[in-house]
PDB file of C-alpha atoms in Angstrom:
ATOM      1  CA  PRO M   1      59.472 162.517  -8.287  1.00 70.00           C
ATOM      2  CA  MET M   2      56.287 160.446  -8.089  1.00 70.00           C
ATOM      3  CA  ILE M   3      54.309 163.446  -6.828  1.00 76.00           C
ATOM      4  CA  ALA M   4      55.632 165.592  -9.688  1.00 81.00           C
ATOM      5  CA  LEU M   5      54.724 162.877 -12.186  1.00 77.00           C
ATOM      6  CA  ARG M   6      51.211 162.627 -10.765  1.00 73.00           C
ATOM      7  CA  VAL M   7      50.778 166.404 -11.006  1.00 78.00           C
ATOM      8  CA  MET M   8      51.869 166.376 -14.654  1.00 80.00           C
ATOM      9  CA  GLN M   9      49.582 163.422 -15.338  1.00 74.00           C
ATOM     10  CA  GLY M  10      46.658 165.296 -13.783  1.00 75.00           C
ATOM     11  CA  VAL M  11      47.350 168.408 -15.851  1.00 76.00           C
ATOM     12  CA  ALA M  12      47.624 166.386 -19.064  1.00 77.00           C
ATOM     13  CA  SER M  13      44.517 164.337 -18.323  1.00 74.00           C
ATOM     14  CA  ALA M  14      42.355 167.321 -17.371  1.00 73.00           C
ATOM     15  CA  GLY M  15      43.583 169.325 -20.351  1.00 75.00           C
ATOM     16  CA  PHE M  16      42.819 166.464 -22.705  1.00 76.00           C
ATOM     17  CA  VAL M  17      39.286 166.022 -21.341  1.00 75.00           C
ATOM     18  CA  VAL M  18      38.467 169.731 -21.657  1.00 76.00           C
ATOM     19  CA  GLY M  19      39.903 169.994 -25.172  1.00 79.00           C
ATOM     20  CA  PHE M  20      38.277 166.771 -26.294  1.00 78.00           C
ATOM     21  CA  GLN M  21      34.790 167.702 -25.084  1.00 76.00           C
ATOM     22  CA  ALA M  22      35.032 171.185 -26.610  1.00 80.00           C
ATOM     23  CA  TYR M  23      36.213 169.698 -29.922  1.00 81.00           C
ATOM     24  CA  VAL M  24      33.319 167.225 -30.074  1.00 83.00           C
ATOM     25  CA  ASN M  25      30.855 170.033 -29.350  1.00 81.00           C
ATOM     26  CA  ASP M  26      32.410 172.171 -32.089  1.00 81.00           C
ATOM     27  CA  ARG M  27      32.350 169.407 -34.702  1.00 81.00           C
ATOM     28  CA  THR M  28      28.815 168.103 -34.140  1.00 81.00           C
ATOM     29  CA  PRO M  29      25.406 169.736 -34.666  1.00 82.00           C
ATOM     30  CA  THR M  30      23.040 170.077 -31.728  1.00 78.00           C
ATOM     31  CA  HIS M  31      20.808 167.166 -32.746  1.00 80.00           C
ATOM     32  CA  LEU M  32      23.757 164.726 -32.848  1.00 82.00           C
ATOM     33  CA  ARG M  33      25.819 165.934 -29.893  1.00 82.00           C
ATOM     34  CA  GLY M  34      24.505 163.402 -27.389  1.00 83.00           C
ATOM     35  CA  LEU M  35      25.133 160.504 -29.774  1.00 84.00           C
ATOM     36  CA  ALA M  36      28.681 161.706 -30.476  1.00 83.00           C
ATOM     37  CA  HIS M  37      29.466 162.004 -26.774  1.00 82.00           C
ATOM     38  CA  GLY M  38      27.816 158.625 -26.185  1.00 84.00           C
ATOM     39  CA  ILE M  39      29.983 156.840 -28.749  1.00 84.00           C
ATOM     40  CA  ASN M  40      33.139 158.444 -27.372  1.00 81.00           C
ATOM     41  CA  SER M  41      32.077 157.673 -23.806  1.00 79.00           C
ATOM     42  CA  SER M  42      31.575 154.046 -24.784  1.00 83.00           C
ATOM     43  CA  ALA M  43      35.135 153.928 -26.139  1.00 83.00           C
ATOM     44  CA  ILE M  44      36.480 155.558 -22.972  1.00 80.00           C
ATOM     45  CA  ASN M  45      34.728 153.033 -20.735  1.00 76.00           C
ATOM     46  CA  ALA M  46      36.066 150.185 -22.854  1.00 84.00           C
ATOM     47  CA  GLY M  47      39.533 151.554 -22.154  1.00 81.00           C
ATOM     48  CA  VAL M  48      38.731 151.792 -18.450  1.00 75.00           C
ATOM     49  CA  ILE M  49      37.891 148.077 -18.474  1.00 77.00           C
ATOM     50  CA  VAL M  50      40.907 146.963 -20.520  1.00 81.00           C
ATOM     51  CA  GLY M  51      43.441 149.268 -18.821  1.00 80.00           C
ATOM     52  CA  PRO M  52      43.454 147.732 -15.312  1.00 75.00           C
ATOM     53  CA  LEU M  53      43.359 144.240 -16.805  1.00 76.00           C
ATOM     54  CA  LEU M  54      46.369 144.978 -19.003  1.00 83.00           C
ATOM     55  CA  GLY M  55      48.237 146.647 -16.138  1.00 81.00           C
ATOM     56  CA  GLY M  56      47.613 143.692 -13.832  1.00 77.00           C
ATOM     57  CA  ILE M  57      48.816 141.156 -16.398  1.00 82.00           C
ATOM     58  CA  LEU M  58      51.957 143.136 -17.224  1.00 84.00           C
ATOM     59  CA  SER M  59      52.867 143.687 -13.566  1.00 80.00           C
ATOM     60  CA  GLN M  60      52.490 139.967 -12.792  1.00 80.00           C
ATOM     61  CA  ARG M  61      54.381 138.648 -15.814  1.00 85.00           C
ATOM     62  CA  TYR M  62      57.102 141.293 -15.930  1.00 87.00           C
ATOM     63  CA  GLU M  63      58.498 143.997 -13.641  1.00 86.00           C
ATOM     64  CA  MET M  64      56.294 146.379 -11.661  1.00 81.00           C
ATOM     65  CA  THR M  65      57.451 149.286 -13.824  1.00 84.00           C
ATOM     66  CA  THR M  66      56.248 147.647 -17.057  1.00 88.00           C
ATOM     67  CA  PRO M  67      52.678 149.072 -16.888  1.00 84.00           C
ATOM     68  CA  PHE M  68      54.156 152.574 -16.623  1.00 83.00           C
ATOM     69  CA  TRP M  69      56.212 152.037 -19.766  1.00 88.00           C
ATOM     70  CA  ALA M  70      53.135 150.657 -21.525  1.00 89.00           C
ATOM     71  CA  GLY M  71      51.138 153.709 -20.433  1.00 85.00           C
ATOM     72  CA  ALA M  72      53.859 156.023 -21.724  1.00 85.00           C
ATOM     73  CA  ALA M  73      53.907 154.194 -25.066  1.00 91.00           C
ATOM     74  CA  LEU M  74      50.126 154.435 -25.410  1.00 87.00           C
ATOM     75  CA  GLY M  75      50.321 158.133 -24.556  1.00 84.00           C
ATOM     76  CA  GLY M  76      52.860 158.606 -27.343  1.00 88.00           C
ATOM     77  CA  VAL M  77      50.593 156.796 -29.799  1.00 88.00           C
ATOM     78  CA  CYS M  78      47.709 159.063 -28.755  1.00 84.00           C
ATOM     79  CA  PHE M  79      49.883 162.120 -29.327  1.00 83.00           C
ATOM     80  CA  PHE M  80      50.784 161.122 -32.882  1.00 85.00           C
ATOM     81  CA  LEU M  81      47.184 160.174 -33.662  1.00 83.00           C
ATOM     82  CA  SER M  82      46.047 163.564 -32.385  1.00 80.00           C
ATOM     83  CA  LEU M  83      48.185 165.224 -35.071  1.00 80.00           C
ATOM     84  CA  THR M  84      45.886 163.717 -37.706  1.00 81.00           C
ATOM     85  CA  ILE M  85      42.699 165.212 -36.227  1.00 78.00           C
ATOM     86  CA  PRO M  86      41.308 167.855 -38.614  1.00 79.00           C
ATOM     87  CA  PRO M  87      40.859 171.373 -37.258  1.00 74.00           C
ATOM     88  CA  VAL M  88      37.399 172.702 -36.525  1.00 67.00           C
ATOM     89  CA  SER M  89      37.794 175.528 -39.006  1.00 61.00           C
ATOM     90  CA  ASP M  90      40.480 177.140 -41.088  1.00 47.00           C
ATOM     91  CA  HIS M  91      42.742 179.423 -39.089  1.00 46.00           C
ATOM     92  CA  LYS M  92      43.213 183.011 -40.100  1.00 45.00           C
ATOM     93  CA  PRO M  93      46.554 183.783 -41.779  1.00 44.00           C
ATOM     94  CA  PHE M  94      49.355 184.686 -39.427  1.00 42.00           C
ATOM     95  CA  SER M  95      49.568 188.441 -39.094  1.00 44.00           C
ATOM     96  CA  GLY M  96      52.577 188.874 -36.860  1.00 45.00           C
ATOM     97  CA  TRP M  97      53.509 188.174 -33.271  1.00 43.00           C
ATOM     98  CA  ARG M  98      51.120 190.831 -31.981  1.00 47.00           C
ATOM     99  CA  SER M  99      48.210 188.653 -33.084  1.00 47.00           C
ATOM    100  CA  LEU M 100      49.236 186.101 -30.451  1.00 45.00           C
ATOM    101  CA  VAL M 101      48.676 188.571 -27.613  1.00 49.00           C
ATOM    102  CA  PRO M 102      45.060 188.393 -26.379  1.00 52.00           C
ATOM    103  CA  GLN M 103      43.101 191.597 -26.721  1.00 53.00           C
ATOM    104  CA  GLY M 104      41.560 193.182 -23.652  1.00 54.00           C
ATOM    105  CA  ASP M 105      38.010 192.864 -24.943  1.00 57.00           C
ATOM    106  CA  LYS M 106      38.605 189.201 -25.763  1.00 56.00           C
ATOM    107  CA  ILE M 107      39.714 188.547 -22.182  1.00 57.00           C
ATOM    108  CA  ARG M 108      36.686 190.394 -20.845  1.00 59.00           C
ATOM    109  CA  GLY M 109      34.463 188.371 -23.162  1.00 59.00           C
ATOM    110  CA  LEU M 110      35.917 185.096 -21.886  1.00 57.00           C
ATOM    111  CA  ILE M 111      35.436 186.188 -18.273  1.00 65.00           C
ATOM    112  CA  SER M 112      31.817 187.125 -18.918  1.00 62.00           C
ATOM    113  CA  SER M 113      31.243 183.782 -20.663  1.00 60.00           C
ATOM    114  CA  VAL M 114      32.170 181.852 -17.510  1.00 66.00           C
ATOM    115  CA  LEU M 115      30.428 184.207 -15.065  1.00 72.00           C
ATOM    116  CA  ASN M 116      26.879 183.914 -16.363  1.00 80.00           C
ATOM    117  CA  PHE M 117      23.863 181.905 -15.253  1.00 83.00           C
ATOM    118  CA  PRO M 118      24.306 178.808 -17.486  1.00 82.00           C
ATOM    119  CA  ALA M 119      28.020 178.392 -16.728  1.00 84.00           C
ATOM    120  CA  LEU M 120      27.652 178.947 -12.980  1.00 88.00           C
ATOM    121  CA  SER M 121      24.586 176.726 -12.630  1.00 90.00           C
ATOM    122  CA  LEU M 122      26.182 173.904 -14.630  1.00 90.00           C
ATOM    123  CA  SER M 123      29.357 174.316 -12.559  1.00 90.00           C
ATOM    124  CA  LEU M 124      27.352 173.786  -9.366  1.00 93.00           C
ATOM    125  CA  VAL M 125      25.664 170.673 -10.767  1.00 94.00           C
ATOM    126  CA  HIS M 126      28.988 169.214 -11.914  1.00 93.00           C
ATOM    127  CA  PHE M 127      30.678 170.131  -8.617  1.00 95.00           C
ATOM    128  CA  LEU M 128      28.095 168.090  -6.696  1.00 96.00           C
ATOM    129  CA  GLN M 129      28.211 165.181  -9.131  1.00 95.00           C
ATOM    130  CA  MET M 130      32.001 164.956  -9.049  1.00 93.00           C
ATOM    131  CA  MET M 131      31.889 165.130  -5.247  1.00 94.00           C
ATOM    132  CA  SER M 132      29.515 162.158  -5.201  1.00 95.00           C
ATOM    133  CA  LEU M 133      31.664 160.258  -7.703  1.00 93.00           C
ATOM    134  CA  ALA M 134      34.744 160.779  -5.521  1.00 92.00           C
ATOM    135  CA  ILE M 135      32.833 159.522  -2.468  1.00 94.00           C
ATOM    136  CA  MET M 136      31.740 156.477  -4.443  1.00 94.00           C
ATOM    137  CA  LEU M 137      35.216 155.566  -5.684  1.00 90.00           C
ATOM    138  CA  THR M 138      36.780 156.145  -2.249  1.00 92.00           C
ATOM    139  CA  ALA M 139      34.222 154.469  -0.010  1.00 93.00           C
ATOM    140  CA  ALA M 140      32.683 151.668  -2.092  1.00 92.00           C
ATOM    141  CA  PRO M 141      35.708 149.303  -2.142  1.00 90.00           C
ATOM    142  CA  LEU M 142      36.167 149.535   1.640  1.00 91.00           C
ATOM    143  CA  ILE M 143      32.459 149.223   2.442  1.00 92.00           C
ATOM    144  CA  THR M 144      31.999 146.153   0.242  1.00 92.00           C
ATOM    145  CA  ALA M 145      35.201 144.577   1.563  1.00 91.00           C
ATOM    146  CA  GLU M 146      34.241 145.055   5.214  1.00 91.00           C
ATOM    147  CA  LEU M 147      30.465 144.561   5.165  1.00 89.00           C
ATOM    148  CA  LEU M 148      30.097 142.048   2.319  1.00 89.00           C
ATOM    149  CA  SER M 149      33.503 140.372   2.765  1.00 90.00           C
ATOM    150  CA  TRP M 150      34.361 141.027  -0.865  1.00 90.00           C
ATOM    151  CA  ASN M 151      37.906 140.339  -1.981  1.00 87.00           C
ATOM    152  CA  ALA M 152      39.812 142.142  -4.720  1.00 80.00           C
ATOM    153  CA  THR M 153      38.312 139.880  -7.391  1.00 82.00           C
ATOM    154  CA  ASP M 154      34.734 140.617  -6.296  1.00 88.00           C
ATOM    155  CA  ILE M 155      35.373 144.354  -6.375  1.00 87.00           C
ATOM    156  CA  ALA M 156      37.036 144.062  -9.790  1.00 83.00           C
ATOM    157  CA  VAL M 157      34.020 142.126 -11.123  1.00 87.00           C
ATOM    158  CA  ALA M 158      31.651 144.814  -9.812  1.00 90.00           C
ATOM    159  CA  MET M 159      33.674 147.577 -11.438  1.00 87.00           C
ATOM    160  CA  GLY M 160      33.901 145.546 -14.649  1.00 87.00           C
ATOM    161  CA  LEU M 161      30.122 145.065 -14.742  1.00 91.00           C
ATOM    162  CA  SER M 162      29.662 148.785 -14.166  1.00 91.00           C
ATOM    163  CA  GLY M 163      32.041 149.614 -17.005  1.00 89.00           C
ATOM    164  CA  ALA M 164      30.406 147.080 -19.329  1.00 91.00           C
ATOM    165  CA  ALA M 165      26.988 148.611 -18.652  1.00 92.00           C
ATOM    166  CA  ALA M 166      28.421 152.009 -19.525  1.00 91.00           C
ATOM    167  CA  VAL M 167      29.951 150.719 -22.777  1.00 90.00           C
ATOM    168  CA  ILE M 168      26.703 149.093 -23.919  1.00 92.00           C
ATOM    169  CA  THR M 169      24.220 151.809 -22.955  1.00 91.00           C
ATOM    170  CA  SER M 170      26.242 154.964 -23.595  1.00 90.00           C
ATOM    171  CA  PRO M 171      25.428 155.483 -27.318  1.00 90.00           C
ATOM    172  CA  PHE M 172      21.719 154.810 -26.777  1.00 90.00           C
ATOM    173  CA  LEU M 173      21.451 157.148 -23.799  1.00 88.00           C
ATOM    174  CA  GLY M 174      23.429 159.773 -25.688  1.00 87.00           C
ATOM    175  CA  ARG M 175      21.005 159.553 -28.593  1.00 88.00           C
ATOM    176  CA  LEU M 176      18.088 159.797 -26.168  1.00 88.00           C
ATOM    177  CA  SER M 177      19.461 163.076 -24.840  1.00 86.00           C
ATOM    178  CA  ASP M 178      19.426 164.479 -28.399  1.00 86.00           C
ATOM    179  CA  ARG M 179      15.641 164.552 -28.368  1.00 82.00           C
ATOM    180  CA  LYS M 180      14.361 168.097 -28.007  1.00 71.00           C
ATOM    181  CA  GLY M 181      14.201 169.160 -24.374  1.00 70.00           C
ATOM    182  CA  SER M 182      15.713 165.910 -23.065  1.00 82.00           C
ATOM    183  CA  ARG M 183      19.208 166.962 -21.998  1.00 87.00           C
ATOM    184  CA  LEU M 184      18.472 167.805 -18.357  1.00 89.00           C
ATOM    185  CA  LEU M 185      15.895 165.039 -18.018  1.00 92.00           C
ATOM    186  CA  VAL M 186      18.432 162.404 -19.086  1.00 92.00           C
ATOM    187  CA  MET M 187      20.996 164.037 -16.786  1.00 93.00           C
ATOM    188  CA  ALA M 188      18.596 163.780 -13.849  1.00 94.00           C
ATOM    189  CA  GLY M 189      17.789 160.177 -14.766  1.00 95.00           C
ATOM    190  CA  GLY M 190      21.474 159.284 -14.808  1.00 95.00           C
ATOM    191  CA  LEU M 191      21.935 160.877 -11.387  1.00 96.00           C
ATOM    192  CA  CYS M 192      19.006 158.830 -10.052  1.00 96.00           C
ATOM    193  CA  PHE M 193      20.587 155.643 -11.433  1.00 97.00           C
ATOM    194  CA  MET M 194      23.823 156.497  -9.626  1.00 97.00           C
ATOM    195  CA  ALA M 195      21.812 157.225  -6.466  1.00 97.00           C
ATOM    196  CA  PHE M 196      20.308 153.726  -6.699  1.00 97.00           C
ATOM    197  CA  GLU M 197      23.833 152.298  -6.841  1.00 96.00           C
ATOM    198  CA  ALA M 198      24.781 154.252  -3.709  1.00 96.00           C
ATOM    199  CA  LEU M 199      21.628 153.011  -1.969  1.00 95.00           C
ATOM    200  CA  MET M 200      22.419 149.372  -2.767  1.00 95.00           C
ATOM    201  CA  ILE M 201      25.931 149.754  -1.376  1.00 94.00           C
ATOM    202  CA  PHE M 202      24.566 151.550   1.703  1.00 95.00           C
ATOM    203  CA  PHE M 203      22.077 148.760   2.506  1.00 93.00           C
ATOM    204  CA  HIS M 204      24.379 146.000   1.096  1.00 89.00           C
ATOM    205  CA  PRO M 205      21.490 143.489   0.810  1.00 89.00           C
ATOM    206  CA  GLY M 206      23.733 140.837  -0.726  1.00 88.00           C
ATOM    207  CA  THR M 207      26.227 140.277  -3.504  1.00 89.00           C
ATOM    208  CA  ALA M 208      23.690 139.823  -6.327  1.00 92.00           C
ATOM    209  CA  LEU M 209      21.667 142.965  -5.559  1.00 94.00           C
ATOM    210  CA  THR M 210      24.817 144.992  -4.965  1.00 94.00           C
ATOM    211  CA  TYR M 211      26.124 143.854  -8.355  1.00 95.00           C
ATOM    212  CA  ALA M 212      22.790 144.995  -9.826  1.00 95.00           C
ATOM    213  CA  GLY M 213      23.366 148.386  -8.219  1.00 95.00           C
ATOM    214  CA  PHE M 214      26.794 148.636  -9.850  1.00 95.00           C
ATOM    215  CA  ILE M 215      25.298 147.761 -13.249  1.00 95.00           C
ATOM    216  CA  ILE M 216      22.525 150.360 -12.989  1.00 96.00           C
ATOM    217  CA  GLY M 217      24.959 152.964 -11.696  1.00 95.00           C
ATOM    218  CA  GLY M 218      27.306 152.126 -14.561  1.00 93.00           C
ATOM    219  CA  ALA M 219      24.545 152.952 -17.030  1.00 93.00           C
ATOM    220  CA  GLY M 220      23.706 156.150 -15.165  1.00 94.00           C
ATOM    221  CA  THR M 221      27.224 157.578 -15.293  1.00 92.00           C
ATOM    222  CA  PRO M 222      27.429 158.035 -19.103  1.00 90.00           C
ATOM    223  CA  ALA M 223      23.785 159.137 -19.171  1.00 92.00           C
ATOM    224  CA  TYR M 224      24.806 162.058 -16.981  1.00 94.00           C
ATOM    225  CA  PHE M 225      28.125 162.881 -18.637  1.00 91.00           C
ATOM    226  CA  ASN M 226      26.897 162.632 -22.243  1.00 90.00           C
ATOM    227  CA  SER M 227      23.968 164.954 -21.568  1.00 90.00           C
ATOM    228  CA  PHE M 228      26.045 167.320 -19.460  1.00 91.00           C
ATOM    229  CA  PHE M 229      28.811 167.874 -21.991  1.00 89.00           C
ATOM    230  CA  SER M 230      26.273 168.145 -24.808  1.00 88.00           C
ATOM    231  CA  LEU M 231      24.460 170.796 -22.791  1.00 89.00           C
ATOM    232  CA  ILE M 232      27.677 172.813 -22.524  1.00 86.00           C
ATOM    233  CA  GLY M 233      27.836 172.772 -26.314  1.00 85.00           C
ATOM    234  CA  ASP M 234      24.217 173.905 -26.525  1.00 84.00           C
ATOM    235  CA  MET M 235      24.776 176.809 -24.136  1.00 82.00           C
ATOM    236  CA  THR M 236      28.044 178.212 -25.490  1.00 79.00           C
ATOM    237  CA  LEU M 237      29.428 179.789 -28.631  1.00 77.00           C
ATOM    238  CA  GLN M 238      32.367 178.169 -30.387  1.00 76.00           C
ATOM    239  CA  GLU M 239      34.887 180.834 -29.387  1.00 75.00           C
ATOM    240  CA  GLU M 240      34.045 180.572 -25.669  1.00 76.00           C
ATOM    241  CA  ARG M 241      33.468 176.821 -25.432  1.00 77.00           C
ATOM    242  CA  GLY M 242      36.970 175.875 -24.341  1.00 78.00           C
ATOM    243  CA  ALA M 243      37.075 178.515 -21.604  1.00 78.00           C
ATOM    244  CA  VAL M 244      33.671 177.510 -20.241  1.00 82.00           C
ATOM    245  CA  SER M 245      34.543 173.797 -20.321  1.00 83.00           C
ATOM    246  CA  GLY M 246      37.811 174.513 -18.522  1.00 82.00           C
ATOM    247  CA  PHE M 247      36.120 176.636 -15.853  1.00 84.00           C
ATOM    248  CA  ILE M 248      33.448 174.016 -15.178  1.00 86.00           C
ATOM    249  CA  GLY M 249      36.001 171.191 -15.130  1.00 84.00           C
ATOM    250  CA  SER M 250      38.320 173.059 -12.761  1.00 84.00           C
ATOM    251  CA  PHE M 251      35.477 173.967 -10.414  1.00 85.00           C
ATOM    252  CA  ALA M 252      34.245 170.361 -10.395  1.00 87.00           C
ATOM    253  CA  GLU M 253      37.665 169.040  -9.379  1.00 86.00           C
ATOM    254  CA  TRP M 254      37.240 170.854  -6.075  1.00 91.00           C
ATOM    255  CA  GLY M 255      34.185 168.684  -5.544  1.00 90.00           C
ATOM    256  CA  SER M 256      36.337 165.593  -6.084  1.00 90.00           C
ATOM    257  CA  ILE M 257      38.944 166.826  -3.618  1.00 90.00           C
ATOM    258  CA  ILE M 258      36.377 167.705  -0.952  1.00 93.00           C
ATOM    259  CA  GLY M 259      34.485 164.439  -1.416  1.00 91.00           C
ATOM    260  CA  SER M 260      37.436 162.049  -1.217  1.00 89.00           C
ATOM    261  CA  SER M 261      39.834 163.929   1.068  1.00 89.00           C
ATOM    262  CA  LEU M 262      37.454 165.651   3.488  1.00 92.00           C
ATOM    263  CA  LEU M 263      33.911 164.271   3.549  1.00 93.00           C
ATOM    264  CA  VAL M 264      34.672 160.548   3.509  1.00 94.00           C
ATOM    265  CA  PRO M 265      37.303 160.631   6.314  1.00 93.00           C
ATOM    266  CA  LEU M 266      35.141 162.908   8.487  1.00 94.00           C
ATOM    267  CA  LEU M 267      32.073 160.713   8.052  1.00 94.00           C
ATOM    268  CA  TRP M 268      34.065 157.592   8.857  1.00 93.00           C
ATOM    269  CA  LEU M 269      35.570 159.164  11.972  1.00 92.00           C
ATOM    270  CA  ASN M 270      32.329 160.592  13.344  1.00 93.00           C
ATOM    271  CA  PHE M 271      29.715 158.086  12.178  1.00 94.00           C
ATOM    272  CA  SER M 272      29.945 154.621  10.613  1.00 92.00           C
ATOM    273  CA  LEU M 273      31.638 152.892   7.707  1.00 92.00           C
ATOM    274  CA  ASP M 274      28.582 152.987   5.439  1.00 91.00           C
ATOM    275  CA  THR M 275      27.582 156.600   6.216  1.00 95.00           C
ATOM    276  CA  PRO M 276      29.416 158.073   3.172  1.00 95.00           C
ATOM    277  CA  MET M 277      27.137 156.069   0.867  1.00 95.00           C
ATOM    278  CA  GLY M 278      24.042 157.429   2.593  1.00 95.00           C
ATOM    279  CA  VAL M 279      25.369 160.960   2.178  1.00 96.00           C
ATOM    280  CA  ASN M 280      26.278 160.139  -1.416  1.00 97.00           C
ATOM    281  CA  PHE M 281      22.670 159.096  -2.084  1.00 97.00           C
ATOM    282  CA  LEU M 282      21.380 162.398  -0.676  1.00 97.00           C
ATOM    283  CA  ILE M 283      23.877 164.430  -2.739  1.00 97.00           C
ATOM    284  CA  LEU M 284      22.904 162.646  -5.955  1.00 97.00           C
ATOM    285  CA  MET M 285      19.165 163.011  -5.373  1.00 97.00           C
ATOM    286  CA  GLY M 286      19.634 166.680  -4.495  1.00 96.00           C
ATOM    287  CA  THR M 287      21.686 167.187  -7.658  1.00 96.00           C
ATOM    288  CA  ALA M 288      18.990 165.477  -9.744  1.00 96.00           C
ATOM    289  CA  GLY M 289      16.395 167.803  -8.218  1.00 95.00           C
ATOM    290  CA  LEU M 290      18.603 170.804  -8.984  1.00 94.00           C
ATOM    291  CA  ALA M 291      18.963 169.670 -12.616  1.00 92.00           C
ATOM    292  CA  LEU M 292      15.184 169.473 -12.964  1.00 92.00           C
ATOM    293  CA  LEU M 293      14.766 172.928 -11.417  1.00 92.00           C
ATOM    294  CA  LEU M 294      17.242 174.331 -13.963  1.00 89.00           C
ATOM    295  CA  ASN M 295      15.386 172.798 -16.908  1.00 84.00           C
ATOM    296  CA  ARG M 296      13.128 175.750 -17.680  1.00 82.00           C
ATOM    297  CA  PRO M 297      15.616 178.592 -16.901  1.00 82.00           C
ATOM    298  CA  LEU M 298      18.333 177.042 -19.064  1.00 80.00           C
ATOM    299  CA  LYS M 299      15.891 176.446 -21.919  1.00 75.00           C
ATOM    300  CA  ARG M 300      14.931 180.115 -21.774  1.00 71.00           C
ATOM    301  CA  TYR M 301      18.559 181.167 -21.823  1.00 64.00           C
ATOM    302  CA  PHE M 302      19.313 178.823 -24.702  1.00 65.00           C
ATOM    303  CA  ARG M 303      16.483 180.241 -26.812  1.00 45.00           C
ATOM    304  CA  GLU M 304      17.533 183.815 -26.120  1.00 42.00           C
ATOM    305  CA  ASP M 305      21.147 183.008 -26.959  1.00 44.00           C
ATOM    306  CA  ASN M 306      20.222 181.482 -30.306  1.00 44.00           C
ATOM    307  CA  GLN M 307      17.684 183.968 -31.678  1.00 39.00           C
TER     308      GLN M 307
END
């Protein structure tokens, strides 16, 4: 039962993220997209900070199942709030059940929208970034516990500082990405910030400097995500945005699976405990370089697509 529940949770979570990002892109103009994603990212990171704290308090004061009931209640509240969200545009009048069956040319159009240069190149970038994020979340707690003798409280403080940095900087970095030609540059900068975090954990020079790495990496994460999801909005038409977002998100999840379930265990078995962080640094720097290489081609494609 727990496995089935986790599968359903994953489907719901991934579906919400894809729909949410596509909706924000549909509702906001190009020059405000980064700011909109930044504000929403700040709210998400605030929830990431409060959620574990609330779950820990509830599990200590009440039964272990209480956090699950609280999560279910919050999910229900989110569902009812979602019913109040205005649609992007007025729907066409219902013209019979045949209108619900996708047309062949519409399906072909959706396929072509996810098999073009912008979608495939952004999928590769996001695949690598999600792989590095999975390595980070899997390896960092064990590395800091073993090599820095951190306990659960120390790790929680580091994650809290990272989340707080994301909450504070996210709107500003999102607005920065709205400047003309800045999307991929801010993306690359965010990846470099995350690479610095990986480097600090790899060298583990001490608690203070490692905390500094978590803070800088926490600021880099929304810098990447805000610019990335805004870029999807810049590169897609409204009718294809959901399909492209779903394709990129699905492809990126394979990066998460490979990073956490394959790369980290293999590196630990064949090398040393801190090796995954060194590899993570190389992946992030390579991804930042790839983002910079894509800057000019994607700009060209964007201009052609919007003439």
